[in-house]
Amino acid sequence: MESYKKLLLANKAWVADKLDVRPDYFERMADDQSPEFLWIGCSDSRVPAEDVTGTEPGELFVHRNIANQVIHTDFNILSVLQYAVDVLKVKHIIVCGHYGCGGVKNALTHKHLGLINKWLRNIKDVYRIHQRELDGIADQATRFHRLVELNVQEQVWKLAETSFVQHAWQKENRPYLHGWVYDLHTGYLKDLLMLTPGTPLNDIYKFEFED
Ligand code: CO
């Protein structure tokens, strides 16, 4: 059997399973969505957002890109973020990186891979910001681990620096911003940091709103 056909067959079995438990499962699901969480994760096939968090369809609004980055000129993530914050009114935004991330690893090298290097350039900036700490780590694997964590941390701060998040913090005291790392070897998520609404930001990035 061709590999893609396996997916379509598995879909049929999945539908049957769901209907077994609740005959109206899909009808209820199709009505609307009101997820409480926005998940920003890596595109890596080994970090499926719903599986690792034990969540069901309808619970996570998801954006994934290479190395779970929040880029201020990327209309894709900005649109996802605005919709999640302004329309869905999510309570929590989770940036989830993972140890062993190929995108982060590439940023530690000088290898040229074409367009992807433009995207990963942002992680080189994270390296530069934390260069003193990272260059002080002699063991290569440990340094790689640490850059994965620092990348998550930086992306969480970048979220806080967006006008969408700052506006929602001021007006509605949400969302909470979380930075997590997934360990491919154990399956566990590590909770790195949380920014609560109103966390002081570097003044350079603050916006003043008229409404
Ligand atoms: Co990755």
JSON list of C-alpha atoms and ligand atoms in Angstrom, two decimals, residues 42 44 67 98 101-102, ligand 1:
[
{"chain": "A", "resi": 42, "resn": "CYS", "atom": "CA", "xyz": [8.28, 23.91, 15.91]},
{"chain": "A", "resi": 44, "resn": "ASP", "atom": "CA", "xyz": [9.31, 19.21, 13.69]},
{"chain": "A", "resi": 67, "resn": "ALA", "atom": "CA", "xyz": [12.24, 26.66, 15.41]},
{"chain": "A", "resi": 98, "resn": "HIS", "atom": "CA", "xyz": [12.40, 21.25, 21.75]},
{"chain": "A", "resi": 101, "resn": "CYS", "atom": "CA", "xyz": [15.87, 21.27, 17.17]},
{"chain": "A", "resi": 102, "resn": "GLY", "atom": "CA", "xyz": [17.46, 21.19, 13.71]},
{"chain": "B", "resi": 1, "resn": "CO", "atom": "CO", "xyz": [12.67, 22.13, 15.76]}
]
